mmCIF file of C-alpha atoms and ligand atoms in Angstrom:
data_model
loop_
_atom_site.group_PDB
_atom_site.id
_atom_site.type_symbol
_atom_site.label_atom_id
_atom_site.label_comp_id
_atom_site.label_asym_id
_atom_site.label_seq_id
_atom_site.Cartn_x
_atom_site.Cartn_y
_atom_site.Cartn_z
ATOM 1 C CA MET G 30 22.428 11.683 1.557
ATOM 2 C CA THR G 31 19.685 11.384 4.134
ATOM 3 C CA LEU G 32 20.402 11.687 7.838
ATOM 4 C CA LEU G 33 17.324 9.681 8.598
ATOM 5 C CA SER G 34 16.989 6.083 9.723
ATOM 6 C CA LYS G 35 14.204 3.958 8.193
ATOM 7 C CA ARG G 36 12.043 4.777 11.237
ATOM 8 C CA LEU G 37 12.597 8.533 10.967
ATOM 9 C CA GLN G 38 12.049 8.402 7.201
ATOM 10 C CA ALA G 39 8.618 6.915 7.868
ATOM 11 C CA VAL G 40 7.934 9.788 10.304
ATOM 12 C CA TYR G 41 9.180 12.309 7.709
ATOM 13 C CA GLN G 42 6.771 10.883 5.101
ATOM 14 C CA MET G 43 3.835 11.748 7.368
ATOM 15 C CA VAL G 44 4.599 15.474 7.484
ATOM 16 C CA ASP G 45 2.614 17.564 5.000
ATOM 17 C CA LYS G 46 4.304 20.058 2.697
ATOM 18 C CA HIS G 47 4.593 23.768 3.638
ATOM 19 C CA THR G 48 3.967 23.164 7.310
ATOM 20 C CA ARG G 49 5.362 24.808 10.451
ATOM 21 C CA VAL G 50 6.606 21.918 12.520
ATOM 22 C CA ALA G 51 7.611 21.452 16.163
ATOM 23 C CA ASP G 52 9.702 18.319 16.673
ATOM 24 C CA ILE G 53 9.457 17.646 20.392
ATOM 25 C CA GLY G 54 12.312 15.582 21.848
ATOM 26 C CA SER G 55 14.293 16.308 18.708
ATOM 27 C CA ASP G 56 17.659 15.116 20.137
ATOM 28 C CA HIS G 57 19.991 15.420 17.124
ATOM 29 C CA ALA G 58 17.445 17.537 15.129
ATOM 30 C CA TYR G 59 17.872 15.230 12.102
ATOM 31 C CA LEU G 60 14.170 15.370 11.298
ATOM 32 C CA PRO G 61 13.794 19.192 11.190
ATOM 33 C CA VAL G 62 17.079 19.493 9.248
ATOM 34 C CA GLU G 63 15.834 17.020 6.606
ATOM 35 C CA LEU G 64 12.388 18.665 6.463
ATOM 36 C CA LEU G 65 13.931 22.082 5.816
ATOM 37 C CA GLU G 66 16.743 20.847 3.551
ATOM 38 C CA GLU G 67 14.146 19.151 1.338
ATOM 39 C CA LYS G 68 11.864 22.214 1.561
ATOM 40 C CA MET G 69 9.060 20.066 2.933
ATOM 41 C CA ALA G 70 8.445 22.301 5.934
ATOM 42 C CA ASP G 71 8.601 26.104 5.901
ATOM 43 C CA TYR G 72 9.816 26.468 9.504
ATOM 44 C CA ALA G 73 10.634 24.185 12.434
ATOM 45 C CA ILE G 74 11.258 24.245 16.150
ATOM 46 C CA ALA G 75 13.563 21.521 17.455
ATOM 47 C CA GLY G 76 12.425 21.183 21.082
ATOM 48 C CA GLU G 77 14.600 19.309 23.548
ATOM 49 C CA VAL G 78 14.516 18.975 27.331
ATOM 50 C CA ALA G 79 18.175 17.923 27.692
ATOM 51 C CA PRO G 80 20.820 20.679 27.328
ATOM 52 C CA GLY G 81 23.493 18.362 25.796
ATOM 53 C CA PRO G 82 21.556 17.255 22.690
ATOM 54 C CA MET G 83 20.074 20.752 22.415
ATOM 55 C CA SER G 84 23.475 22.440 22.023
ATOM 56 C CA ARG G 85 24.672 19.728 19.588
ATOM 57 C CA SER G 86 21.515 20.283 17.519
ATOM 58 C CA LYS G 87 22.196 24.018 17.485
ATOM 59 C CA GLU G 88 25.676 23.377 16.047
ATOM 60 C CA ASP G 89 24.256 21.014 13.386
ATOM 61 C CA VAL G 90 21.528 23.465 12.378
ATOM 62 C CA GLU G 91 24.202 26.189 11.997
ATOM 63 C CA LYS G 92 26.426 23.795 10.000
ATOM 64 C CA PHE G 93 23.574 23.219 7.530
ATOM 65 C CA GLY G 94 22.975 26.981 7.298
ATOM 66 C CA LEU G 95 19.416 26.559 8.558
ATOM 67 C CA SER G 96 19.494 28.781 11.670
ATOM 68 C CA ASP G 97 17.003 31.221 10.150
ATOM 69 C CA LYS G 98 14.473 28.406 9.535
ATOM 70 C CA ILE G 99 14.981 26.093 12.538
ATOM 71 C CA ASP G 100 14.825 27.356 16.119
ATOM 72 C CA VAL G 101 16.460 24.975 18.562
ATOM 73 C CA ARG G 102 14.804 25.516 21.930
ATOM 74 C CA LEU G 103 15.370 24.039 25.369
ATOM 75 C CA GLY G 104 12.170 23.107 27.195
ATOM 76 C CA ASP G 105 9.775 20.473 28.449
ATOM 77 C CA GLY G 106 7.380 19.157 25.814
ATOM 78 C CA LEU G 107 5.203 21.687 24.018
ATOM 79 C CA ALA G 108 6.350 24.511 26.343
ATOM 80 C CA VAL G 109 8.798 25.487 23.575
ATOM 81 C CA ILE G 110 5.841 26.537 21.360
ATOM 82 C CA LYS G 111 4.386 30.057 21.518
ATOM 83 C CA ALA G 112 1.093 30.964 19.815
ATOM 84 C CA ASN G 113 2.843 33.385 17.423
ATOM 85 C CA ASP G 114 5.099 30.550 16.138
ATOM 86 C CA LEU G 115 1.996 29.415 14.240
ATOM 87 C CA ILE G 116 3.028 25.770 14.586
ATOM 88 C CA ASP G 117 0.485 23.610 12.730
ATOM 89 C CA THR G 118 2.244 20.224 13.000
ATOM 90 C CA VAL G 119 3.728 18.588 16.101
ATOM 91 C CA VAL G 120 5.982 15.545 15.821
ATOM 92 C CA ILE G 121 6.860 13.423 18.863
ATOM 93 C CA ALA G 122 8.980 10.416 17.935
ATOM 94 C CA GLY G 123 11.200 7.817 19.543
ATOM 95 C CA MET G 124 9.697 7.773 23.057
ATOM 96 C CA GLY G 125 7.394 5.446 24.963
ATOM 97 C CA GLY G 126 3.630 5.871 24.699
ATOM 98 C CA ILE G 127 3.353 6.886 28.369
ATOM 99 C CA LEU G 128 5.795 9.781 27.857
ATOM 100 C CA ILE G 129 4.104 10.904 24.621
ATOM 101 C CA GLN G 130 0.704 10.804 26.331
ATOM 102 C CA SER G 131 2.081 12.753 29.291
ATOM 103 C CA ILE G 132 3.684 15.423 27.058
ATOM 104 C CA LEU G 133 0.398 15.867 25.159
ATOM 105 C CA THR G 134 -1.691 15.941 28.354
ATOM 106 C CA ARG G 135 0.503 18.711 29.791
ATOM 107 C CA ALA G 136 0.192 20.857 26.660
ATOM 108 C CA THR G 137 -1.851 24.028 27.170
ATOM 109 C CA SER G 138 -4.585 25.178 24.815
ATOM 110 C CA GLU G 139 -2.300 28.080 23.756
ATOM 111 C CA GLN G 140 0.451 25.636 22.748
ATOM 112 C CA LEU G 141 -2.042 23.557 20.782
ATOM 113 C CA SER G 142 -4.021 26.516 19.419
ATOM 114 C CA ASN G 143 -2.801 26.330 15.803
ATOM 115 C CA VAL G 144 -1.949 22.625 15.753
ATOM 116 C CA LYS G 145 -3.906 20.739 13.120
ATOM 117 C CA THR G 146 -1.718 17.664 12.721
ATOM 118 C CA LEU G 147 0.117 15.364 15.126
ATOM 119 C CA VAL G 148 2.667 12.831 13.939
ATOM 120 C CA LEU G 149 3.442 10.444 16.780
ATOM 121 C CA GLN G 150 5.842 7.526 16.855
ATOM 122 C CA PRO G 151 5.680 5.675 20.160
ATOM 123 C CA ASN G 152 8.323 2.964 20.628
ATOM 124 C CA ILE G 153 5.826 1.039 22.758
ATOM 125 C CA GLY G 154 2.362 1.667 24.239
ATOM 126 C CA GLU G 155 0.610 2.675 21.015
ATOM 127 C CA PRO G 156 -2.937 2.135 22.440
ATOM 128 C CA LEU G 157 -2.288 4.827 25.106
ATOM 129 C CA VAL G 158 -1.455 7.314 22.368
ATOM 130 C CA ARG G 159 -4.583 6.395 20.384
ATOM 131 C CA HIS G 160 -6.678 6.875 23.543
ATOM 132 C CA TRP G 161 -5.287 10.405 24.021
ATOM 133 C CA LEU G 162 -6.072 11.229 20.387
ATOM 134 C CA VAL G 163 -9.673 10.027 20.623
ATOM 135 C CA GLU G 164 -10.252 11.814 23.935
ATOM 136 C CA ASN G 165 -8.907 15.064 22.467
ATOM 137 C CA ASN G 166 -10.730 15.067 19.118
ATOM 138 C CA PHE G 167 -7.859 14.031 16.883
ATOM 139 C CA ALA G 168 -8.869 11.598 14.127
ATOM 140 C CA ILE G 169 -6.251 9.115 12.927
ATOM 141 C CA VAL G 170 -5.804 9.792 9.209
ATOM 142 C CA ASP G 171 -2.769 7.645 8.435
ATOM 143 C CA GLU G 172 -0.550 5.040 10.047
ATOM 144 C CA ASP G 173 2.613 3.218 9.059
ATOM 145 C CA ILE G 174 4.616 0.355 10.514
ATOM 146 C CA VAL G 175 8.299 -0.296 9.892
ATOM 147 C CA GLU G 176 10.874 -2.734 11.166
ATOM 148 C CA GLU G 177 14.374 -1.558 11.966
ATOM 149 C CA ASP G 178 17.071 -3.425 13.902
ATOM 150 C CA HIS G 179 14.601 -6.124 14.988
ATOM 151 C CA HIS G 180 12.179 -3.609 16.463
ATOM 152 C CA VAL G 181 8.799 -2.764 14.963
ATOM 153 C CA TYR G 182 7.737 0.892 15.071
ATOM 154 C CA GLU G 183 4.296 2.345 14.433
ATOM 155 C CA ILE G 184 3.758 5.892 13.195
ATOM 156 C CA ILE G 185 0.396 7.565 13.776
ATOM 157 C CA LYS G 186 -0.765 10.720 11.983
ATOM 158 C CA ALA G 187 -3.834 12.474 13.367
ATOM 159 C CA GLN G 188 -5.774 15.619 12.547
ATOM 160 C CA LYS G 189 -7.893 17.852 14.736
ATOM 161 C CA VAL G 190 -11.614 17.438 14.031
ATOM 162 C CA THR G 191 -14.768 18.880 15.538
ATOM 163 C CA ALA G 192 -16.909 15.717 15.498
ATOM 164 C CA PRO G 193 -16.359 13.086 18.200
ATOM 165 C CA VAL G 194 -13.839 10.383 17.287
ATOM 166 C CA VAL G 195 -14.725 6.752 17.978
ATOM 167 C CA LEU G 196 -12.466 3.678 17.871
ATOM 168 C CA ASN G 197 -13.271 0.136 18.952
ATOM 169 C CA GLU G 198 -10.999 -1.943 21.199
ATOM 170 C CA ALA G 199 -9.315 -3.754 18.299
ATOM 171 C CA GLU G 200 -8.591 -0.403 16.625
ATOM 172 C CA PHE G 201 -7.027 1.015 19.814
ATOM 173 C CA LEU G 202 -4.817 -2.072 20.025
ATOM 174 C CA MET G 203 -3.789 -2.575 16.410
ATOM 175 C CA GLY G 204 -4.432 0.780 14.745
ATOM 176 C CA PRO G 205 -7.476 1.560 12.565
ATOM 177 C CA ILE G 206 -5.466 2.265 9.398
ATOM 178 C CA LEU G 207 -2.830 -0.408 9.979
ATOM 179 C CA MET G 208 -5.669 -2.953 10.283
ATOM 180 C CA GLN G 209 -6.837 -1.971 6.819
ATOM 181 C CA LYS G 210 -3.384 -1.801 5.227
ATOM 182 C CA LYS G 211 -2.361 -5.210 6.656
ATOM 183 C CA THR G 212 1.223 -4.916 5.456
ATOM 184 C CA PRO G 213 3.600 -7.895 5.845
ATOM 185 C CA THR G 214 5.294 -6.107 8.795
ATOM 186 C CA PHE G 215 1.912 -5.684 10.499
ATOM 187 C CA ILE G 216 0.995 -9.353 9.967
ATOM 188 C CA ALA G 217 4.414 -10.482 11.242
ATOM 189 C CA LYS G 218 4.119 -8.275 14.361
ATOM 190 C CA TRP G 219 0.708 -9.590 15.302
ATOM 191 C CA GLN G 220 1.479 -13.205 14.422
ATOM 192 C CA HIS G 221 4.417 -12.974 16.834
ATOM 193 C CA LYS G 222 2.213 -11.399 19.532
ATOM 194 C CA LEU G 223 -0.493 -14.008 18.944
ATOM 195 C CA ASN G 224 1.992 -16.815 19.563
ATOM 196 C CA GLY G 225 3.057 -15.071 22.767
ATOM 197 C CA TYR G 226 -0.531 -14.657 23.993
ATOM 198 C CA HIS G 227 -1.346 -18.335 23.247
ATOM 199 C CA LYS G 228 1.695 -19.413 25.269
ATOM 200 C CA ALA G 229 0.826 -17.020 28.105
ATOM 201 C CA VAL G 230 -2.769 -18.331 28.318
ATOM 202 C CA ALA G 231 -1.524 -21.947 28.363
ATOM 203 C CA ASN G 232 0.926 -21.090 31.177
ATOM 204 C CA MET G 233 -1.710 -19.181 33.157
ATOM 205 C CA LYS G 234 -4.128 -22.125 32.936
ATOM 206 C CA HIS G 235 -1.503 -24.336 34.584
ATOM 207 C CA ALA G 236 -0.662 -21.854 37.320
ATOM 208 C CA LYS G 237 -1.408 -22.785 40.963
ATOM 209 C CA LYS G 238 -3.712 -19.798 41.311
ATOM 210 C CA ILE G 239 -5.662 -19.226 38.131
ATOM 211 C CA ASP G 240 -6.222 -15.537 37.280
ATOM 212 C CA GLN G 241 -9.370 -15.875 35.158
ATOM 213 C CA GLU G 242 -9.677 -12.131 34.586
ATOM 214 C CA LYS G 243 -6.187 -11.981 33.016
ATOM 215 C CA ILE G 244 -6.937 -15.084 30.926
ATOM 216 C CA ASP G 245 -10.143 -13.447 29.662
ATOM 217 C CA VAL G 246 -8.247 -10.282 28.649
ATOM 218 C CA MET G 247 -5.620 -12.355 26.780
ATOM 219 C CA ASN G 248 -8.344 -14.396 25.081
ATOM 220 C CA GLN G 249 -10.030 -11.168 24.000
ATOM 221 C CA TYR G 250 -6.734 -9.959 22.447
ATOM 222 C CA ILE G 251 -6.356 -13.358 20.730
ATOM 223 C CA LYS G 252 -9.867 -13.020 19.304
ATOM 224 C CA TYR G 253 -9.223 -9.500 17.951
ATOM 225 C CA ILE G 254 -5.899 -10.497 16.400
ATOM 226 C CA GLU G 255 -7.213 -13.711 14.837
ATOM 227 C CA GLU G 256 -10.134 -11.810 13.334
ATOM 228 C CA ILE G 257 -7.819 -9.232 11.740
ATOM 229 C CA ILE G 258 -4.793 -11.152 10.460
HETATM 230 N N1 SAM T 327 12.902 12.271 18.212
HETATM 231 C C1 SAM T 327 14.205 11.679 17.978
HETATM 232 C C2 SAM T 327 14.067 10.397 17.208
HETATM 233 O O1 SAM T 327 12.933 9.927 17.042
HETATM 234 O O2 SAM T 327 15.083 9.846 16.785
HETATM 235 C C3 SAM T 327 14.937 11.452 19.286
HETATM 236 C C4 SAM T 327 14.354 10.420 20.172
HETATM 237 S S1 SAM T 327 15.254 10.304 21.679
HETATM 238 C C5 SAM T 327 15.198 8.614 22.004
HETATM 239 C C6 SAM T 327 14.127 11.027 22.840
HETATM 240 C C7 SAM T 327 14.483 12.467 23.114
HETATM 241 O O3 SAM T 327 13.387 13.074 23.778
HETATM 242 C C8 SAM T 327 15.684 12.617 24.024
HETATM 243 O O4 SAM T 327 16.628 13.463 23.415
HETATM 244 C C9 SAM T 327 15.103 13.235 25.296
HETATM 245 O O5 SAM T 327 15.999 14.115 25.948
HETATM 246 C C10 SAM T 327 13.886 13.953 24.755
HETATM 247 N N2 SAM T 327 12.798 14.180 25.716
HETATM 248 C C11 SAM T 327 12.357 13.339 26.687
HETATM 249 N N3 SAM T 327 11.352 13.910 27.375
HETATM 250 C C12 SAM T 327 11.145 15.136 26.831
HETATM 251 C C13 SAM T 327 10.262 16.207 27.128
HETATM 252 N N4 SAM T 327 9.387 16.129 28.129
HETATM 253 N N5 SAM T 327 10.346 17.324 26.373
HETATM 254 C C14 SAM T 327 11.240 17.422 25.360
HETATM 255 N N6 SAM T 327 12.127 16.451 25.053
HETATM 256 C C15 SAM T 327 12.075 15.321 25.781
#
């Protein structure tokens, strides 16, 4: 029986086989446990900044008999990774885009030295994460979108490349791969947002002080969304 929620299963699906994974902000360590139980990953670090979840994870990893394959480590962001861990895949899931971007920005080149793949699942603020990827030469190679408990989650998989990465504004907003896949969940998300933006523009036009700049930004979003869905 899987420990994983629908959201974490979608994250799990993005991890390549025979990888050495660091799950940053692992909390309960469900993801590394499943990756090692299913022999997807060869080794994992469950990184956690909070001592409580970290010690619970340690107990769970021992319970599953995986202590030789999963290291549970206390630390801030990628500081739990050492170059000789040979981590090639970093997962950061279940946090806001600002926090994910901040964790990645604070990573040193040593911590990222062997990392080829990032699997990121921001709860909100996806464009911020895509901006960090583009600015740091990570190309988005896959994306998924799932709904769970009335919340829509996006999962972004990116790989380190040498050539510059370019995305347009619509791709930053909606996701370059998600825009191509156009799944029912994607359409429903953006239809809902579109309705919200239309209402917001109508309200702003009736405001005492009209903020034309804000209206223009909203109208630009409306244009992108209408073109895609
Ligand atoms: N990754 C799991 C998931 O997707 O279900 C847990 C998500 S939980 C909402 C976020 C976890 O990230 C918390 O356990 C929190 O303590 C941890 N966290 C927050 N900031 C962190 C940081 N800078 N470094 C490591 N862990 C962090």
